[in-house]
Coordinates of C-alpha atoms in Angstrom, one line a residue:
X24 CA 176.0 100.6 -110.7
X25 CA 172.6 101.1 -108.8
X26 CA 171.4 101.2 -112.5
X27 CA 172.7 98.5 -113.6
X28 CA 171.4 96.2 -110.4
X29 CA 168.1 97.4 -111.2
X30 CA 167.9 96.7 -115.0
X31 CA 169.4 92.7 -113.7
X32 CA 165.9 93.5 -111.2
X33 CA 163.9 94.3 -114.4
X34 CA 165.5 91.4 -116.7
X35 CA 164.2 88.9 -114.0
X36 CA 161.2 90.0 -113.3
X37 CA 160.4 89.9 -116.6
X38 CA 161.6 86.6 -117.4
X39 CA 159.8 85.4 -114.8
X40 CA 156.3 87.1 -115.9
X41 CA 157.2 85.7 -119.0
X42 CA 157.7 81.9 -118.9
X43 CA 156.8 81.1 -115.2
X44 CA 152.9 82.9 -116.3
X45 CA 153.4 81.7 -119.6
X46 CA 152.6 77.9 -118.2
X47 CA 150.0 78.9 -115.7
X48 CA 147.6 78.1 -117.8
X49 CA 147.2 74.5 -118.0
X50 CA 148.6 74.9 -114.2
X51 CA 144.9 76.4 -114.3
X52 CA 143.7 73.5 -116.1
X53 CA 145.1 70.8 -114.4
X54 CA 144.0 72.2 -110.8
X55 CA 140.8 72.6 -112.1
X56 CA 140.2 68.9 -113.4
X57 CA 140.0 68.2 -109.7
X58 CA 139.2 71.4 -107.1
X59 CA 136.0 73.8 -108.7
X60 CA 137.5 76.9 -110.1
X61 CA 136.9 79.3 -107.7
X62 CA 137.5 77.4 -104.4
X63 CA 141.3 76.4 -106.8
X64 CA 142.4 80.1 -107.4
X65 CA 141.2 81.0 -103.5
X66 CA 143.2 78.7 -102.5
X67 CA 145.9 79.4 -104.8
X68 CA 146.0 83.6 -103.5
X69 CA 144.8 83.3 -100.0
X70 CA 147.6 80.8 -99.3
X71 CA 150.4 82.5 -101.0
X72 CA 149.8 85.6 -99.5
X73 CA 149.3 84.3 -96.4
X74 CA 152.6 83.2 -96.7
X75 CA 153.8 86.1 -98.3
X76 CA 152.8 88.3 -95.7
X77 CA 154.0 86.1 -92.9
X78 CA 157.6 85.6 -94.3
X79 CA 157.6 89.7 -94.9
X80 CA 156.4 90.5 -91.5
X81 CA 159.2 88.4 -89.9
X82 CA 161.5 90.1 -92.0
X83 CA 160.4 93.7 -90.1
X84 CA 158.9 94.8 -92.9
X85 CA 155.9 96.9 -91.2
X86 CA 151.7 96.1 -91.5
X87 CA 150.4 97.9 -94.1
X88 CA 148.1 101.0 -93.0
X89 CA 144.6 101.7 -93.5
X90 CA 144.9 103.2 -96.9
X91 CA 147.9 101.0 -97.9
X92 CA 145.3 98.3 -97.3
X93 CA 142.5 100.3 -99.1
X94 CA 144.3 100.5 -101.8
X95 CA 145.5 96.6 -101.3
X96 CA 142.2 95.2 -101.2
X97 CA 141.1 97.4 -104.7
X98 CA 144.1 95.8 -106.3
X99 CA 143.4 92.5 -105.3
X100 CA 140.0 92.3 -106.6
X101 CA 141.1 93.8 -109.6
X102 CA 143.9 91.4 -110.9
X103 CA 143.5 88.3 -108.2
X104 CA 139.7 88.0 -108.4
X105 CA 138.5 89.2 -111.2
X106 CA 141.1 89.1 -113.2
X107 CA 142.3 85.7 -112.7
X108 CA 139.2 84.5 -111.3
X109 CA 137.9 84.8 -114.5
X110 CA 140.4 83.5 -116.6
X111 CA 139.7 80.1 -114.0
X112 CA 136.0 79.7 -114.6
X113 CA 136.6 80.2 -118.5
X114 CA 139.3 77.5 -118.3
X115 CA 136.3 75.0 -117.7
X116 CA 134.7 75.5 -120.9
X117 CA 138.2 76.4 -123.5
X118 CA 142.2 75.5 -123.7
X119 CA 144.3 77.3 -121.8
X120 CA 146.1 78.0 -125.3
X121 CA 143.2 80.5 -126.5
X122 CA 142.9 81.7 -122.3
X123 CA 146.4 82.9 -122.9
X124 CA 146.0 84.0 -126.3
X125 CA 142.7 86.6 -125.5
X126 CA 144.6 87.8 -122.4
X127 CA 147.7 88.9 -124.8
X128 CA 145.2 92.1 -124.9
X129 CA 145.9 93.4 -122.2
X130 CA 148.5 95.6 -123.0
X131 CA 146.1 97.8 -125.4
X132 CA 143.7 98.0 -122.5
X133 CA 146.8 99.1 -120.7
X134 CA 147.4 101.8 -122.9
X135 CA 143.5 102.9 -122.9
X136 CA 143.0 103.2 -119.1
X137 CA 146.6 104.7 -119.3
X138 CA 145.1 108.1 -121.2
X139 CA 142.7 108.0 -118.1
X140 CA 146.4 109.8 -115.9
X141 CA 147.2 111.2 -118.7
X142 CA 149.1 109.4 -121.3
X143 CA 148.5 111.0 -124.9
X144 CA 148.2 107.7 -126.9
X145 CA 150.3 107.8 -129.9
X146 CA 149.4 107.6 -133.6
X147 CA 151.7 103.9 -133.2
X148 CA 149.9 102.6 -130.1
X149 CA 146.4 103.2 -131.6
X150 CA 147.5 101.9 -135.0
X151 CA 148.3 98.5 -132.3
X152 CA 144.9 99.0 -131.0
X153 CA 143.5 98.5 -134.2
X154 CA 145.3 95.4 -134.9
X155 CA 144.9 93.8 -132.1
X156 CA 140.6 94.1 -131.7
X157 CA 141.3 92.4 -136.1
X158 CA 143.1 89.3 -133.9
X159 CA 140.4 89.6 -131.3
X160 CA 137.5 89.7 -133.7
X161 CA 139.1 86.5 -136.2
X162 CA 139.7 84.9 -132.9
X163 CA 136.2 84.2 -132.0
X164 CA 135.2 84.0 -135.3
X165 CA 137.3 81.3 -136.7
X166 CA 138.9 79.6 -133.4
X167 CA 137.6 77.7 -130.7
X168 CA 135.4 80.8 -128.7
X169 CA 133.5 80.5 -131.9
X170 CA 129.5 80.5 -130.6
X171 CA 131.1 81.1 -127.0
X172 CA 130.3 84.4 -126.9
X173 CA 129.7 84.4 -123.0
X174 CA 133.3 82.6 -122.7
X175 CA 134.9 85.1 -124.7
X176 CA 133.3 88.5 -123.4
X177 CA 134.7 86.7 -119.9
X178 CA 137.8 87.2 -121.0
X179 CA 137.9 90.4 -122.8
X180 CA 136.7 91.5 -119.0
X181 CA 139.2 89.5 -117.7
X182 CA 141.5 91.3 -119.5
X183 CA 140.3 94.8 -119.1
X184 CA 140.3 94.0 -115.0
X185 CA 143.6 93.6 -115.1
X186 CA 144.5 96.3 -117.2
X187 CA 142.5 98.7 -115.2
X188 CA 143.9 97.7 -111.9
X189 CA 147.6 97.5 -112.6
X190 CA 147.2 101.3 -114.4
X191 CA 145.1 102.5 -111.5
X192 CA 148.1 101.1 -109.1
X193 CA 150.4 103.8 -109.8
X194 CA 148.4 105.8 -108.4
X195 CA 147.3 104.5 -104.9
X196 CA 149.1 104.7 -101.7
X197 CA 150.7 100.8 -101.8
X198 CA 152.6 98.8 -98.7
X199 CA 155.7 98.5 -99.2
X200 CA 158.4 96.1 -101.0
X201 CA 156.8 92.7 -101.0
X202 CA 154.0 93.5 -98.9
X203 CA 152.0 94.8 -101.4
X204 CA 152.0 91.6 -103.3
X205 CA 151.3 89.7 -100.0
X206 CA 148.3 92.1 -98.6
X207 CA 147.3 92.2 -102.5
X208 CA 146.7 87.9 -102.9
X209 CA 145.3 87.6 -99.5
X210 CA 142.7 90.0 -100.4
X211 CA 142.2 88.5 -103.6
X212 CA 142.2 85.2 -102.1
X213 CA 139.6 86.1 -99.4
X214 CA 137.4 87.4 -101.8
X215 CA 137.5 84.3 -104.9
X216 CA 136.9 81.7 -101.8
X217 CA 133.9 84.4 -100.7
X218 CA 132.8 83.6 -104.4
X219 CA 133.0 80.2 -104.1
X220 CA 130.9 80.0 -101.4
X221 CA 128.5 81.6 -103.0
X222 CA 128.3 79.7 -105.9
X223 CA 127.9 76.7 -104.3
X224 CA 130.9 75.0 -104.9
X225 CA 133.0 71.9 -102.6
X226 CA 135.6 70.5 -101.5
X227 CA 136.6 68.0 -103.9
X228 CA 136.1 64.0 -103.1
X229 CA 139.5 63.1 -104.7
X230 CA 142.0 65.9 -105.6
X231 CA 145.0 63.8 -108.3
X232 CA 148.2 63.8 -108.0
X233 CA 148.7 66.3 -111.0
X234 CA 145.6 68.7 -109.5
X235 CA 147.7 68.9 -106.0
X236 CA 150.9 69.4 -108.4
X237 CA 150.0 72.0 -110.4
X238 CA 148.3 73.6 -107.2
X239 CA 152.1 74.1 -106.0
X240 CA 153.2 75.5 -108.8
X241 CA 150.5 78.1 -108.9
X242 CA 151.2 78.8 -105.4
X243 CA 154.8 79.4 -105.0
X244 CA 155.9 79.5 -108.7
X245 CA 153.0 81.8 -109.9
X246 CA 151.7 83.6 -107.3
X247 CA 154.8 84.4 -104.8
X248 CA 158.0 84.6 -107.5
X249 CA 155.9 85.6 -111.0
X250 CA 152.9 87.8 -109.3
X251 CA 155.8 90.0 -107.2
X252 CA 158.0 90.4 -109.7
X253 CA 155.0 91.9 -111.8
X254 CA 154.2 93.9 -108.8
X255 CA 157.8 94.7 -108.5
X256 CA 157.4 95.8 -112.9
X257 CA 154.8 98.2 -111.8
X258 CA 156.7 99.9 -109.7
X259 CA 159.7 100.2 -111.6
X260 CA 158.7 100.4 -115.5
X261 CA 155.8 101.7 -117.1
X262 CA 152.6 99.3 -116.7
X263 CA 152.1 98.9 -120.9
X264 CA 156.3 98.2 -120.4
X265 CA 155.4 95.4 -116.9
X266 CA 152.6 93.9 -119.0
X267 CA 155.3 92.9 -122.4
X268 CA 154.3 89.5 -120.4
X269 CA 151.7 88.9 -122.6
X270 CA 153.5 89.0 -125.9
X271 CA 155.5 85.7 -124.9
X272 CA 152.9 84.0 -122.3
X273 CA 150.8 82.8 -125.1
X274 CA 153.3 81.4 -127.1
X275 CA 154.6 80.0 -124.3
X276 CA 150.9 78.6 -123.5
X277 CA 151.0 77.5 -126.6
X278 CA 153.8 75.3 -126.5
X279 CA 153.3 73.9 -122.8
X280 CA 149.4 72.8 -123.6
X281 CA 150.4 71.0 -127.2
X282 CA 153.1 68.8 -125.7
X283 CA 151.6 68.3 -121.9
X284 CA 148.2 68.9 -122.7
X285 CA 147.7 67.7 -126.9
X286 CA 145.7 70.7 -126.8
X287 CA 144.1 71.7 -130.8
X288 CA 145.2 74.9 -132.0
X289 CA 143.2 76.0 -135.5
X290 CA 144.4 77.6 -138.3
X291 CA 142.6 80.9 -137.2
X292 CA 143.7 80.6 -133.9
X293 CA 147.6 80.4 -135.2
X294 CA 146.4 83.7 -137.6
X295 CA 145.2 85.1 -134.9
X296 CA 147.9 84.9 -132.2
X297 CA 150.4 86.3 -135.2
X298 CA 147.7 89.3 -135.6
X299 CA 147.7 90.3 -131.8
X300 CA 151.3 89.9 -131.0
X301 CA 151.6 93.1 -133.6
X302 CA 149.2 94.5 -132.4
X303 CA 150.9 94.3 -129.1
X304 CA 154.5 94.9 -130.1
X305 CA 153.7 98.4 -131.6
X306 CA 151.8 99.4 -128.4
X307 CA 155.3 98.1 -126.4
X308 CA 157.9 99.5 -128.9
X309 CA 156.0 102.6 -128.8
X310 CA 156.3 102.8 -124.8
X311 CA 159.2 100.3 -123.6
X312 CA 162.0 102.2 -126.9
X313 CA 163.0 105.0 -124.3
X314 CA 163.3 102.1 -120.9
X315 CA 167.5 101.9 -121.6
X316 CA 167.6 105.6 -121.9
X317 CA 165.9 106.0 -118.4
X318 CA 167.9 103.6 -117.0
X319 CA 170.8 105.3 -118.0
X320 CA 169.5 109.3 -116.6
X321 CA 168.1 107.2 -113.3
X322 CA 164.9 108.2 -114.7
X323 CA 161.8 106.1 -113.6
X324 CA 160.3 103.8 -116.3

């Protein structure tokens, strides 16, 4: 029964990271129509982290110790601050669908970084990495990123930061349960607010209803729900499986971007999407094939 319940929780967590996070790219675009990017991301994560921290303390969760705060600080800087904050900054220039497409390379980076902690990259994973890199090159040559070398490099940096932090987090001392998500988001949010001040960003004179709605979506669903679901997956399954949301996120981002924001997607971007997803699928299928059998045997995935 325990394994069945765990399997259900994993499925629900994957659903949240697949479809909620796939929609956050458009929500970010709507948010930065009024808010400066770092201020918006900082408010998002600082608010979500504070709410979740207070709720967990009320429910009796212990306050993280010094080592746990250090671990949460490292992950909070790498994931919410460097990973998501960079995406918010770049989305001032590129569409939400292209941003999601570039972040689809996360499992490829995870395969590389996992090798630092002893994961042996298989032939199938190397093939997936190579195919994914071809898709990245095509995206930068013929899509909306053409001529935007800085934006392309920043998106690659965001994906690499998110991946490294995700893999590293499994080897750190972290707060227990949802308190880990609260601490990471709180640290990441404060870091982003400091960056916002350093960049000279100011509170917008006018905030549209659309931007307020996007902020609410990002705080509640994108952060408290989906980010916590992702952290649960990182504790429960292998990082490559936890990152399988990037297999679906670009598709969701393409659909909502076209339907709700009339975003234009070029033929080259569709081709790049297909190529990158083939590469991601090869990486994930190699690492995820043992999930069901390990759950049945009671082992950690």
